[in-house]
Short mmCIF file of C-alpha atoms in Angstrom, two decimals:
data_model
loop_
_atom_site.label_atom_id
_atom_site.label_comp_id
_atom_site.label_asym_id
_atom_site.label_seq_id
_atom_site.Cartn_x
_atom_site.Cartn_y
_atom_site.Cartn_z
CA MET A 1 0.02 0.03 -0.02
CA ASP A 2 3.00 2.41 -0.27
CA GLY A 3 1.28 4.06 -3.22
CA LEU A 4 -1.44 5.39 -0.96
CA VAL A 5 0.73 6.65 1.92
CA GLY A 6 0.17 10.32 2.46
CA PRO A 7 2.99 12.90 2.57
CA CYS A 8 4.95 13.76 5.71
CA ARG A 9 2.28 15.07 8.17
CA ALA A 10 3.66 15.31 11.70
CA GLY A 11 1.82 18.55 12.03
CA PRO A 12 0.32 21.44 10.06
CA ALA A 13 3.71 23.03 9.42
CA ARG A 14 5.25 22.34 5.97
CA PRO A 15 8.50 20.41 5.78
CA ALA A 16 11.58 22.64 5.64
CA VAL A 17 14.35 22.19 3.23
CA THR A 18 17.84 22.06 4.76
CA SER A 19 21.30 21.37 3.37
CA GLU A 20 20.86 17.81 4.48
CA GLY A 21 17.42 17.18 3.12
CA PHE A 22 13.83 17.80 4.27
CA ARG A 23 13.09 18.48 7.90
CA CYS A 24 9.76 17.30 9.21
CA GLY A 25 9.34 18.09 12.95
CA GLY A 26 12.68 17.07 14.43
CA THR A 27 13.66 14.53 11.81
CA VAL A 28 15.79 15.26 8.82
CA LEU A 29 15.10 13.21 5.79
CA ASP A 30 18.12 12.74 3.50
CA LEU A 31 17.02 13.17 -0.12
CA ASN A 32 19.47 10.57 -1.21
CA GLN A 33 18.26 7.89 1.11
CA SER A 34 15.52 5.35 0.36
CA GLU A 35 12.51 5.20 2.62
CA THR A 36 13.92 2.18 4.52
CA GLU A 37 17.22 3.92 5.36
CA THR A 38 15.60 6.68 7.50
CA SER A 39 15.38 5.64 11.16
CA GLY A 40 14.56 2.13 10.07
CA GLU A 41 11.05 3.20 9.18
CA GLN A 42 9.22 3.68 5.86
CA VAL A 43 8.94 7.38 5.26
CA PRO A 44 7.45 8.57 1.99
CA GLU A 45 9.11 11.25 -0.06
CA PRO A 46 7.76 14.70 0.72
CA ALA A 47 5.10 16.07 -1.55
CA VAL A 48 6.36 19.66 -1.70
CA GLY A 49 8.10 20.28 -4.95
CA THR A 50 11.81 21.28 -4.82
CA HIS A 51 12.72 21.49 -8.51
CA GLN A 52 12.81 24.71 -10.46
CA ALA A 53 10.11 25.23 -13.11
CA PRO A 54 10.68 28.37 -15.21
CA LEU A 55 7.37 29.77 -16.33
CA ARG A 56 8.41 30.89 -19.95
CA PRO A 57 8.65 27.38 -21.59
CA TYR A 58 5.17 26.52 -20.22
CA LEU A 59 3.68 29.73 -21.48
CA VAL A 60 5.02 29.03 -24.91
CA ALA A 61 3.64 25.44 -24.80
CA ALA A 62 0.33 26.90 -23.66
CA ALA A 63 0.27 29.38 -26.55
CA VAL A 64 0.84 26.54 -28.97
CA LEU A 65 -1.86 24.44 -27.44
CA CYS A 66 -4.34 27.35 -27.33
CA ALA A 67 -3.68 28.05 -31.07
CA LEU A 68 -4.24 24.40 -31.96
CA TYR A 69 -7.43 24.12 -29.98
CA PHE A 70 -8.90 27.36 -31.22
CA LEU A 71 -7.88 26.72 -34.82
CA TYR A 72 -9.61 23.33 -34.77
CA ALA A 73 -12.67 24.72 -33.09
CA TYR A 74 -12.91 27.72 -35.43
CA LEU A 75 -12.51 25.64 -38.56
CA ARG A 76 -15.37 23.41 -37.51
CA TYR A 77 -17.52 26.41 -36.63
CA SER A 78 -16.74 28.27 -39.87
CA HIS A 79 -17.56 25.08 -41.85
CA PHE A 80 -20.91 24.64 -40.02
CA GLN A 81 -19.90 21.39 -38.23
CA SER A 82 -21.23 22.07 -34.76
CA PRO A 83 -22.17 18.68 -33.31
CA SER A 84 -24.90 19.87 -30.97
CA TRP A 85 -26.96 22.83 -29.89
CA ASP A 86 -24.77 23.58 -26.86
CA LEU A 87 -22.68 26.36 -28.35
CA GLY A 88 -25.91 28.23 -29.33
CA ILE A 89 -27.26 27.66 -25.82
CA PHE A 90 -24.20 29.04 -24.07
CA GLU A 91 -24.04 32.07 -26.41
CA GLN A 92 -27.63 32.88 -25.63
CA GLU A 93 -26.85 32.63 -21.94
CA VAL A 94 -23.75 34.79 -22.09
CA ARG A 95 -25.52 37.27 -24.31
CA ALA A 96 -28.31 37.56 -21.70
CA TYR A 97 -25.77 38.17 -18.89
CA ALA A 98 -23.94 40.70 -21.16
CA GLY A 99 -27.21 42.62 -21.37
CA PHE A 100 -27.85 42.39 -17.67
CA ASP A 101 -30.82 40.23 -18.27
CA ALA A 102 -31.92 36.95 -16.73
CA PRO A 103 -30.19 33.99 -18.48
CA VAL A 104 -33.10 33.06 -20.74
CA VAL A 105 -32.16 30.52 -23.44
CA ASP A 106 -34.96 30.38 -26.07
CA ILE A 107 -33.26 27.42 -27.80
CA LYS A 108 -34.41 25.29 -24.85
CA GLY A 109 -37.86 26.77 -25.14
CA PRO A 110 -39.36 30.33 -25.37
CA GLY A 111 -38.45 32.13 -22.14
CA TYR A 112 -36.55 29.07 -20.69
CA LEU A 113 -34.43 30.08 -17.71
CA ILE A 114 -31.24 28.10 -18.16
CA LEU A 115 -30.49 27.94 -14.44
CA GLY A 116 -33.40 25.50 -14.27
CA ASP A 117 -31.41 23.11 -16.50
CA HIS A 118 -27.86 23.11 -15.21
CA PHE A 119 -26.55 25.39 -12.49
CA SER A 120 -23.59 27.16 -14.20
CA PRO A 121 -23.54 30.84 -13.21
CA VAL A 122 -19.75 30.80 -13.73
CA VAL A 123 -20.25 31.37 -17.45
CA ALA A 124 -21.15 35.00 -16.57
CA LEU A 125 -17.33 35.54 -16.25
CA LEU A 126 -17.31 35.54 -20.05
CA VAL A 127 -19.27 38.74 -20.26
CA PRO A 128 -16.32 41.14 -20.52
CA LEU A 129 -14.90 39.01 -23.46
CA TYR A 130 -18.35 38.95 -25.02
CA TRP A 131 -18.64 42.78 -24.80
CA ILE A 132 -15.46 43.02 -26.91
CA TRP A 133 -16.18 40.05 -29.14
CA PRO A 134 -20.01 39.38 -29.35
CA SER A 135 -19.80 36.03 -31.11
CA ALA A 136 -19.96 32.29 -30.36
CA VAL A 137 -16.34 32.29 -31.56
CA ALA A 138 -15.40 34.15 -28.39
CA LEU A 139 -16.63 31.24 -26.28
CA LEU A 140 -14.50 28.78 -28.36
CA PHE A 141 -11.45 30.99 -27.78
CA ALA A 142 -12.16 31.28 -24.06
CA GLN A 143 -12.28 27.43 -23.80
CA ALA A 144 -9.13 27.03 -25.76
CA ALA A 145 -7.37 29.51 -23.44
CA LEU A 146 -8.70 27.86 -20.29
CA PHE A 147 -7.63 24.39 -21.43
CA ALA A 148 -4.23 25.71 -22.42
CA GLY A 149 -3.91 27.53 -19.09
CA SER A 150 -4.56 24.24 -17.25
CA ALA A 151 -1.65 22.67 -19.18
CA VAL A 152 0.66 25.29 -17.59
CA ILE A 153 -0.55 24.37 -14.14
CA VAL A 154 -0.24 20.61 -14.74
CA GLY A 155 3.15 20.85 -16.42
CA ARG A 156 4.83 23.11 -13.92
CA THR A 157 3.50 21.15 -11.02
CA VAL A 158 4.94 17.92 -12.52
CA GLN A 159 8.25 19.71 -13.10
CA GLN A 160 8.40 20.93 -9.47
CA ILE A 161 7.60 17.42 -8.16
CA LEU A 162 9.64 15.17 -10.47
CA GLY A 163 12.27 17.44 -11.93
CA GLY A 164 14.21 16.74 -15.16
CA ARG A 165 12.26 17.44 -18.32
CA SER A 166 9.21 15.66 -17.03
CA GLY A 167 7.12 18.87 -16.84
CA LEU A 168 7.25 19.69 -20.53
CA CYS A 169 6.77 16.04 -21.44
CA VAL A 170 3.61 15.85 -19.35
CA THR A 171 2.45 19.20 -20.80
CA VAL A 172 2.54 17.59 -24.29
CA ALA A 173 0.90 14.37 -23.07
CA TYR A 174 -1.82 16.36 -21.18
CA GLY A 175 -2.39 18.83 -23.96
CA LEU A 176 -2.96 16.05 -26.51
CA SER A 177 -5.02 13.87 -24.09
CA TRP A 178 -8.23 12.49 -25.61
CA GLY A 179 -10.36 14.09 -22.97
CA LEU A 180 -9.37 17.59 -23.99
CA GLN A 181 -9.36 16.95 -27.70
CA GLU A 182 -12.83 15.54 -27.64
CA ALA A 183 -14.04 18.48 -25.53
CA VAL A 184 -12.63 20.88 -28.12
CA LYS A 185 -14.54 18.96 -30.82
CA ALA A 186 -17.75 19.28 -28.81
CA ASP A 187 -17.67 23.11 -28.94
CA PHE A 188 -17.89 25.12 -25.74
CA HIS A 189 -19.20 23.84 -22.35
CA GLU A 190 -19.17 25.19 -18.87
CA ILE A 191 -16.69 22.54 -17.80
CA ALA A 192 -14.00 24.64 -19.41
CA PHE A 193 -13.82 26.51 -16.13
CA ALA A 194 -13.63 23.34 -14.08
CA VAL A 195 -10.56 22.05 -15.88
CA PRO A 196 -8.07 24.68 -14.62
CA LEU A 197 -9.79 24.88 -11.20
CA LEU A 198 -9.34 21.12 -10.65
CA ALA A 199 -5.74 21.42 -11.86
CA LEU A 200 -5.21 24.11 -9.17
CA VAL A 201 -6.91 21.97 -6.51
CA CYS A 202 -4.69 18.98 -7.25
CA ARG A 203 -1.56 21.17 -7.39
CA ALA A 204 -2.40 22.57 -4.04
CA LEU A 205 -2.93 19.07 -2.59
CA LEU A 206 0.42 17.92 -3.89
CA MET A 207 2.20 21.08 -2.67
CA GLU A 208 0.52 20.72 0.76
CA ARG A 209 -1.01 24.24 0.41
CA TRP A 210 -4.08 23.45 2.42
CA ARG A 211 -5.77 26.83 2.41
CA ALA A 212 -5.32 26.96 -1.40
CA VAL A 213 -7.01 23.57 -1.68
CA VAL A 214 -10.11 24.98 0.00
CA LEU A 215 -10.07 28.36 -1.86
CA TRP A 216 -9.73 26.69 -5.33
CA SER A 217 -12.39 24.08 -4.51
CA LEU A 218 -15.19 26.47 -3.51
CA PRO A 219 -15.84 27.96 -6.99
CA LEU A 220 -16.39 24.50 -8.49
CA VAL A 221 -19.96 24.47 -7.14
CA LEU A 222 -20.73 27.36 -9.45
CA VAL A 223 -19.49 25.51 -12.58
CA LYS A 224 -21.99 22.62 -12.57
CA GLU A 225 -24.22 21.17 -9.90
CA ASP A 226 -22.61 17.68 -9.74
CA LEU A 227 -19.22 19.15 -8.88
CA GLY A 228 -20.37 19.64 -5.31
CA VAL A 229 -19.80 15.97 -4.82
CA THR A 230 -16.29 16.36 -6.24
CA VAL A 231 -15.66 19.14 -3.72
CA ALA A 232 -16.77 16.74 -0.98
CA VAL A 233 -14.16 14.19 -2.13
CA VAL A 234 -11.51 16.93 -2.07
CA GLY A 235 -12.54 17.46 1.60
CA LEU A 236 -12.11 13.76 2.33
CA LEU A 237 -8.64 13.88 0.77
CA LEU A 238 -7.75 16.74 3.00
CA ALA A 239 -8.82 14.69 5.95
CA LEU A 240 -6.75 11.77 4.60
CA TYR A 241 -3.75 14.08 4.46
CA GLY A 242 -4.20 15.00 8.12
CA ARG A 243 -6.18 18.20 7.82
CA ARG A 244 -9.29 16.78 9.42
CA LEU A 245 -11.18 19.88 10.46
CA GLN A 246 -10.63 21.65 7.12
CA GLY A 247 -11.40 18.45 5.24
CA PHE A 248 -14.69 17.61 7.01
CA LEU A 249 -15.88 21.19 6.69
CA LEU A 250 -15.09 21.22 2.96
CA ALA A 251 -16.76 17.86 2.53
CA ALA A 252 -19.89 19.10 4.28
CA PHE A 253 -19.90 22.25 2.18
CA GLY A 254 -19.71 20.17 -0.99
CA VAL A 255 -22.62 17.91 0.02
CA PHE A 256 -24.61 20.91 1.06
CA ALA A 257 -24.02 22.77 -2.19
CA PHE A 258 -24.92 19.73 -4.26
CA ALA A 259 -28.19 19.20 -2.29
CA LEU A 260 -29.02 22.95 -2.45
CA THR A 261 -28.57 23.24 -6.25
CA VAL A 262 -30.37 19.97 -7.28
CA LEU A 263 -33.15 20.03 -4.65
CA VAL A 264 -33.82 23.76 -4.34
CA LEU A 265 -32.14 26.15 -6.78
CA ILE A 266 -32.59 24.24 -10.02
CA PRO A 267 -36.23 23.15 -9.30
CA ALA A 268 -37.04 26.79 -8.33
CA ALA A 269 -35.74 28.10 -11.71
CA SER A 270 -37.30 25.23 -13.67
CA SER A 271 -40.83 25.54 -15.11
CA ALA A 272 -41.32 21.82 -14.29
CA GLY A 273 -40.20 22.36 -10.64
CA THR A 274 -37.78 19.42 -10.78
CA TYR A 275 -34.19 18.50 -11.57
CA ASP A 276 -34.72 16.79 -14.92
CA TYR A 277 -31.42 14.96 -15.07
CA TRP A 278 -32.41 12.34 -12.44
CA LYS A 279 -34.22 10.76 -15.38
CA LYS A 280 -30.88 9.99 -16.97
CA ILE A 281 -30.42 7.39 -14.22
CA GLU A 282 -34.06 6.46 -13.52
CA GLU A 283 -35.30 5.87 -17.08
CA ASN A 284 -34.20 4.15 -20.17
CA GLY A 285 -36.27 4.82 -23.31
CA GLY A 286 -39.18 5.89 -21.17
CA GLN A 287 -39.06 2.71 -19.07
CA GLU A 288 -38.24 2.99 -15.37
CA VAL A 289 -34.94 1.52 -14.15
CA SER A 290 -34.47 0.67 -10.55
CA LEU A 291 -31.36 1.98 -8.67
CA LEU A 292 -30.23 -1.52 -8.11
CA ASP A 293 -30.27 -2.24 -11.85
CA SER A 294 -28.41 1.00 -12.53
CA VAL A 295 -25.72 -0.04 -10.01
CA LEU A 296 -25.47 -3.60 -11.36
CA GLY A 297 -25.16 -2.13 -14.88
CA VAL A 298 -22.22 0.25 -14.27
CA LEU A 299 -19.78 -1.95 -16.20
CA ASP A 300 -22.24 -3.64 -18.57
CA SER A 301 -20.84 -2.15 -21.71
CA SER A 302 -17.57 -2.47 -23.60
CA VAL A 303 -17.74 1.31 -24.29
CA LYS A 304 -17.59 2.00 -20.51
CA LEU A 305 -14.71 -0.43 -20.00
CA GLU A 306 -12.79 1.10 -22.90
CA MET A 307 -13.20 4.53 -21.43
CA LEU A 308 -11.98 3.42 -18.01
CA VAL A 309 -8.91 1.71 -19.45
CA PHE A 310 -7.94 4.70 -21.53
CA LEU A 311 -8.59 7.03 -18.66
CA VAL A 312 -5.72 5.50 -16.63
CA GLY A 313 -3.91 4.12 -19.64
CA ILE A 314 -2.89 7.59 -20.79
CA THR A 315 -0.96 7.94 -17.48
CA ALA A 316 0.86 4.65 -18.04
CA PHE A 317 -1.48 3.47 -15.18
CA MET A 318 0.58 5.35 -12.67
CA ALA A 319 -2.44 7.51 -11.66
CA LEU A 320 -3.67 4.44 -9.78
CA ARG A 321 -0.72 4.92 -7.37
CA SER A 322 -2.04 8.18 -6.01
CA PRO A 323 -5.07 9.00 -3.75
CA LEU A 324 -5.73 11.96 -6.05
CA VAL A 325 -7.38 9.55 -8.47
CA LEU A 326 -10.27 9.32 -6.06
CA LEU A 327 -11.39 12.73 -7.41
CA VAL A 328 -12.52 11.03 -10.67
CA LEU A 329 -15.14 8.91 -8.81
CA PRO A 330 -18.01 11.41 -8.55
CA THR A 331 -17.94 12.22 -12.29
CA LEU A 332 -17.47 8.56 -13.25
CA GLY A 333 -20.18 7.53 -10.87
CA TRP A 334 -23.05 9.47 -12.46
CA ARG A 335 -21.79 8.69 -15.92
CA LEU A 336 -21.66 5.00 -15.35
CA LEU A 337 -25.05 5.02 -13.64
CA SER A 338 -26.57 6.97 -16.50
CA GLN A 339 -28.82 5.18 -19.05
CA ASP A 340 -27.68 7.66 -21.69
CA SER A 341 -24.95 6.04 -23.76
CA ASN A 342 -23.56 9.51 -24.70
CA HIS A 343 -22.23 9.65 -21.12
CA TRP A 344 -20.27 6.35 -21.26
CA GLY A 345 -17.56 6.67 -23.84
CA MET A 346 -14.52 8.76 -24.88
CA VAL A 347 -16.41 11.31 -27.01
CA TRP A 348 -18.05 14.62 -26.03
CA HIS A 349 -16.76 16.82 -23.27
CA TYR A 350 -17.55 14.73 -20.21
CA SER A 351 -13.91 13.45 -19.60
CA ALA A 352 -12.19 16.80 -19.85
CA ILE A 353 -12.45 17.53 -16.14
CA LEU A 354 -10.81 14.17 -15.47
CA MET A 355 -7.64 14.97 -17.36
CA PRO A 356 -5.87 17.32 -14.85
CA VAL A 357 -6.76 14.92 -12.07
CA VAL A 358 -5.26 11.76 -13.72
CA PHE A 359 -2.20 13.50 -14.99
CA LEU A 360 -1.31 15.09 -11.64
CA ALA A 361 -2.21 11.74 -9.96
CA MET A 362 0.36 10.22 -12.35
CA ALA A 363 3.04 12.62 -11.13
CA ASP A 364 2.22 11.80 -7.51
CA GLY A 365 2.23 8.09 -8.37
CA VAL A 366 5.65 8.36 -9.98
CA ARG A 367 7.02 10.28 -7.04
CA ARG A 368 5.73 7.70 -4.52
CA SER A 369 6.88 4.76 -6.71
CA ARG A 370 10.36 6.16 -6.88
CA GLY A 371 10.71 5.43 -3.17
CA SER A 372 9.29 1.97 -3.32
CA GLU A 373 11.08 -1.12 -2.06
CA ARG A 374 10.20 -2.97 -5.30
CA PRO A 375 12.96 -2.46 -7.89
CA TRP A 376 10.64 -3.14 -10.82
CA LEU A 377 8.26 -0.49 -9.75
CA VAL A 378 11.05 2.07 -9.32
CA SER A 379 12.29 1.20 -12.83
CA TYR A 380 8.85 1.50 -14.27
CA ALA A 381 8.18 4.79 -12.57
CA ASN A 382 11.36 6.22 -14.22
CA VAL A 383 9.99 5.56 -17.69
CA ALA A 384 6.26 6.25 -16.93
CA VAL A 385 6.28 9.85 -18.20
CA PRO A 386 7.91 8.96 -21.59
CA VAL A 387 5.32 6.09 -21.93
CA ALA A 388 2.51 8.57 -21.27
CA VAL A 389 3.91 11.01 -23.94
CA ALA A 390 4.17 8.08 -26.42
CA VAL A 391 0.57 6.97 -25.73
CA ALA A 392 -0.77 10.50 -26.18
CA VAL A 393 1.09 11.02 -29.51
CA ALA A 394 0.02 7.66 -30.75
CA LEU A 395 -3.65 8.21 -29.91
CA THR A 396 -3.69 11.64 -31.57
CA GLN A 397 -3.59 9.78 -34.93
CA HIS A 398 -7.13 8.82 -34.13
CA LEU A 399 -8.30 12.03 -32.40
CA PRO A 400 -9.68 15.35 -33.61
CA LEU A 401 -6.48 17.36 -33.81
CA ARG A 402 -5.12 15.05 -36.46
CA ASP A 403 -7.48 16.85 -38.90
CA LEU A 404 -5.22 19.84 -38.77
CA LEU A 405 -2.68 17.91 -40.79
CA ARG A 406 -5.17 17.45 -43.62
CA PRO A 407 -5.39 20.02 -46.41
CA GLU A 408 -9.17 19.44 -46.86
CA THR A 409 -9.73 20.62 -43.31
CA TYR A 410 -9.03 24.15 -44.45
CA ARG A 411 -11.06 24.24 -47.57
CA ALA A 412 -14.73 25.43 -47.64
CA ASP A 413 -16.90 23.02 -49.64
CA ALA A 414 -20.15 23.50 -51.43
CA ARG A 415 -22.13 22.81 -48.28
CA THR A 416 -20.34 25.63 -46.42
CA HIS A 417 -20.99 28.13 -49.18
CA ALA A 418 -24.69 27.05 -49.24
CA ALA A 419 -24.96 27.58 -45.50
CA GLU A 420 -23.44 31.07 -45.85
CA GLU A 421 -25.99 31.94 -48.48
CA ALA A 422 -28.81 30.79 -46.23
CA LEU A 423 -27.44 33.01 -43.41
CA GLU A 424 -27.43 36.05 -45.67
CA ALA A 425 -31.17 35.52 -46.27
CA ILE A 426 -32.05 35.77 -42.60
CA PRO A 427 -32.54 39.37 -41.35
CA VAL A 428 -30.66 40.60 -38.34
CA GLY A 429 -33.00 40.78 -35.39
CA ALA A 430 -35.39 38.20 -36.74
CA ARG A 431 -36.95 35.43 -34.66
CA VAL A 432 -35.63 32.22 -36.25
CA GLU A 433 -36.49 28.60 -35.75
CA THR A 434 -33.67 26.32 -37.05
CA ASP A 435 -31.64 23.20 -36.54
CA ILE A 436 -28.13 22.73 -35.19
CA THR A 437 -26.37 23.49 -38.44
CA LEU A 438 -27.08 27.24 -38.54
CA MET A 439 -27.91 27.74 -34.85
CA ALA A 440 -24.64 28.96 -33.33
CA HIS A 441 -24.17 31.41 -36.30
CA LEU A 442 -27.54 33.10 -35.57
CA THR A 443 -27.70 33.48 -31.80
CA GLY A 444 -25.45 36.60 -31.66
CA ASP A 445 -27.97 38.97 -33.25
CA ARG A 446 -31.25 36.99 -33.71
CA THR A 447 -33.67 35.33 -31.31
CA VAL A 448 -33.19 31.57 -32.08
CA TYR A 449 -35.48 28.64 -31.29
CA TRP A 450 -34.87 24.95 -31.75
CA VAL A 451 -36.88 23.58 -34.68
CA GLY A 452 -40.01 21.99 -33.25
CA GLY A 453 -39.30 23.47 -29.81
CA ALA A 454 -41.33 26.80 -30.04
CA PRO A 455 -44.97 25.95 -30.69
CA GLY A 456 -47.27 28.97 -30.85
CA THR A 457 -44.46 31.49 -31.44
CA ALA A 458 -44.94 31.88 -35.26
CA PRO A 459 -41.29 32.85 -35.81
CA ASP A 460 -40.37 35.30 -38.55
CA VAL A 461 -38.20 32.72 -40.34
CA VAL A 462 -37.80 28.92 -40.40
CA ALA A 463 -34.49 27.81 -41.72
CA ILE A 464 -33.67 24.15 -42.05
CA ASN A 465 -30.96 21.88 -43.48
CA LEU A 466 -32.72 19.07 -45.29
CA ASP A 467 -29.60 16.91 -44.82
CA PHE A 468 -29.50 17.39 -41.09
CA GLY A 469 -30.45 13.84 -40.38
CA TRP A 470 -34.18 14.05 -39.66
CA SER A 471 -36.01 10.93 -38.47
CA ARG A 472 -38.27 11.35 -41.56
CA PRO A 473 -37.12 13.06 -44.81
CA ILE A 474 -38.67 16.52 -45.36
CA ASP A 475 -40.09 16.51 -48.81
CA ASP A 476 -42.06 19.72 -48.59
CA PRO A 477 -40.34 22.35 -46.41
CA VAL A 478 -43.21 24.79 -46.53
CA LYS A 479 -45.69 22.20 -45.44
CA TYR A 480 -43.40 21.20 -42.64
CA ALA A 481 -43.03 24.78 -41.44
CA GLN A 482 -46.84 25.19 -41.39
CA GLN A 483 -47.20 21.85 -39.51
CA LEU A 484 -44.92 23.38 -36.84
CA HIS A 485 -46.91 26.61 -36.83
CA PRO A 486 -50.49 26.17 -38.03
CA GLU A 487 -51.21 29.74 -36.92
CA ALA A 488 -48.92 31.15 -39.67
CA ARG A 489 -48.12 30.73 -43.41
CA TYR A 490 -44.64 30.60 -44.85
CA ARG A 491 -42.97 30.93 -48.26
CA VAL A 492 -39.48 30.00 -49.46
CA THR A 493 -37.19 33.01 -49.77
CA ARG A 494 -33.87 31.20 -50.33
CA GLU A 495 -32.82 27.80 -51.38
CA ALA A 496 -29.11 26.93 -51.34
CA GLY A 497 -27.92 23.39 -51.54
CA SER A 498 -29.73 21.48 -48.81
CA PHE A 499 -30.64 24.62 -46.96
CA VAL A 500 -34.13 26.23 -47.12
CA VAL A 501 -35.06 29.56 -45.68
CA MET A 502 -38.75 30.30 -45.27
CA GLU A 503 -40.29 33.63 -44.28
CA ARG A 504 -43.69 34.09 -42.57
CA THR A 505 -46.20 35.82 -44.89
CA THR A 506 -48.97 36.36 -42.30
CA PRO A 507 -49.02 38.91 -39.46
CA VAL A 508 -47.72 37.78 -36.05
CA PRO A 509 -50.62 36.23 -34.12
CA GLU A 510 -51.63 38.10 -30.95
CA ASN A 511 -50.12 35.34 -28.78
CA GLY A 512 -47.02 34.93 -31.07
#
C-alpha cells in the first residue's frame, strides 16, 4: 500500500528544506536515502516540490496548445460542423448576462431560464470578453485559453515534483489527451472553467497548500451542480492528508452545495419544478430503471470499460498509485449510472475535467513509486512519463487534432457556401427557428429557437438543413413549417444546396 501513503504530516507546518534534506518536525530526511534507510522506518518522499520550473517554456507550450485548440474549433464552426446545440445555448446565456438580463435561453424553449437546467452561473465571467467580441467564436477562444492555461498548471507542477524534463513532457501528453481533444471537438461547455480549477486543486494538494485547496475548490460548485460531490471528495482527501477539520468542513460544504442546487435552486428556476437529469439514471427509453439495476449495470458495456482503461492508460497506469485519483469517482459515478450512452464513452466533453486529475495523480504516483522497495516499480516509474507521452502522441492519430494535418480541413466546400447563403437571407433581429447546423451562427444577433421546440411562437423565419439527419425526410419544407406553426403561413425566400429559408407571410398572431 506504499502508493497510498500520504505525505509527511507530523503537524500542520510544511517540511523545511535544509542542506541535509527535508526537515519534518525534528527529523531530517536525506533526499538521497531510500525510505527504509531513515530511522529504520518507511517514510514517504515529501510532496512539496523542490525542482525549479521556469514559467516561460510553459507559457510558450500553452500558446501553441491554445492556437491548436482554437484553430480546430474555429474551422469546425466556420464550416458549419457544430455537433450539438450547446454552443448556441451558451452564447444565448452569455448574451443575456452581457445585457444584464436573466439567463433566458430560447433554444431550450421560449423564455426558458437556463439555471433551471444546469446550475452554471460561472459562465457570466465571459461577459467582458463577449462585450469585446460578441460572437460564439469568443466562447470557443475562451475554452481554448482555459484548457491551455490548465496545461501550464499541470506541467509546472509535474516539473516541480519530479524534476528533469518531465514537466514539458507531461504538458505535451496532457495537452494532447483524448479528454481535452474531444471537448474541443464538442464546442464550448461550462466545464472549461472546471478544468483549470481542478488542476489548481490537485496542485495545492500535492504542494501541501491546504488553504489553497479549499479556496480553489469553492468555485467549483458554481460551474456545474454535480461538482459539489467532487468538492466533498476533495474534503475527504484533506482529511486523509491529516487536515481533518478543514477536510470535514469542505466535505460538508460540497454535500450541502450539491443538495441545495439539485433540490432547491434548479427546481425553483425550472418550469417543471424538478431536476430533470435524475431521469438519466431512472429511465431508459421511457421505461423506469431501478437504482439496483443501474448499479449492477455500471460496467455492462464495452464502451464503459474502454473509457476506463484509456482514462488511466494515458498515464501509463501510474495515476492508480495516488489517492488523487479518487477525485474522478463522482464524475465517473453518475456517468456509469446513467442510461444515456452519450455519457459512457470517450467522446463529447464529459472526460475533460478528469484529465488534470489523472495527470497530476500520475506525477504523484511516480514520486511515490520512486521510493518503493520494489525495484521493478522504481524502474517503471522512471519511464512512466515517456510512456505517457508516447501513448498521447500515438492516440492523436485517431483524435480530432489530427485533422489539422489534412489540407481538406482548411477548404470550404459547397455545403459551407450554401450555409453562408442561407445565413445572408435571414434578417438581423429576426426570430428564427432552425436546426443545429445554422444555430450558433444566428444566436449573436437574432432570437433563435430549436426547430419544433417553439410551438405557438410563429417565428419570422424557419430555416432548415434538409440533410440534417431528420428521423423522416422533409419532402415539402413549406408544409413542414406550417405543420410546426399552423397559426402562420410561410414561403421560401432562399434555397441553397440542402438549406431552405422560409419567411412568414402572415401577421404575427396576438399570442405569437
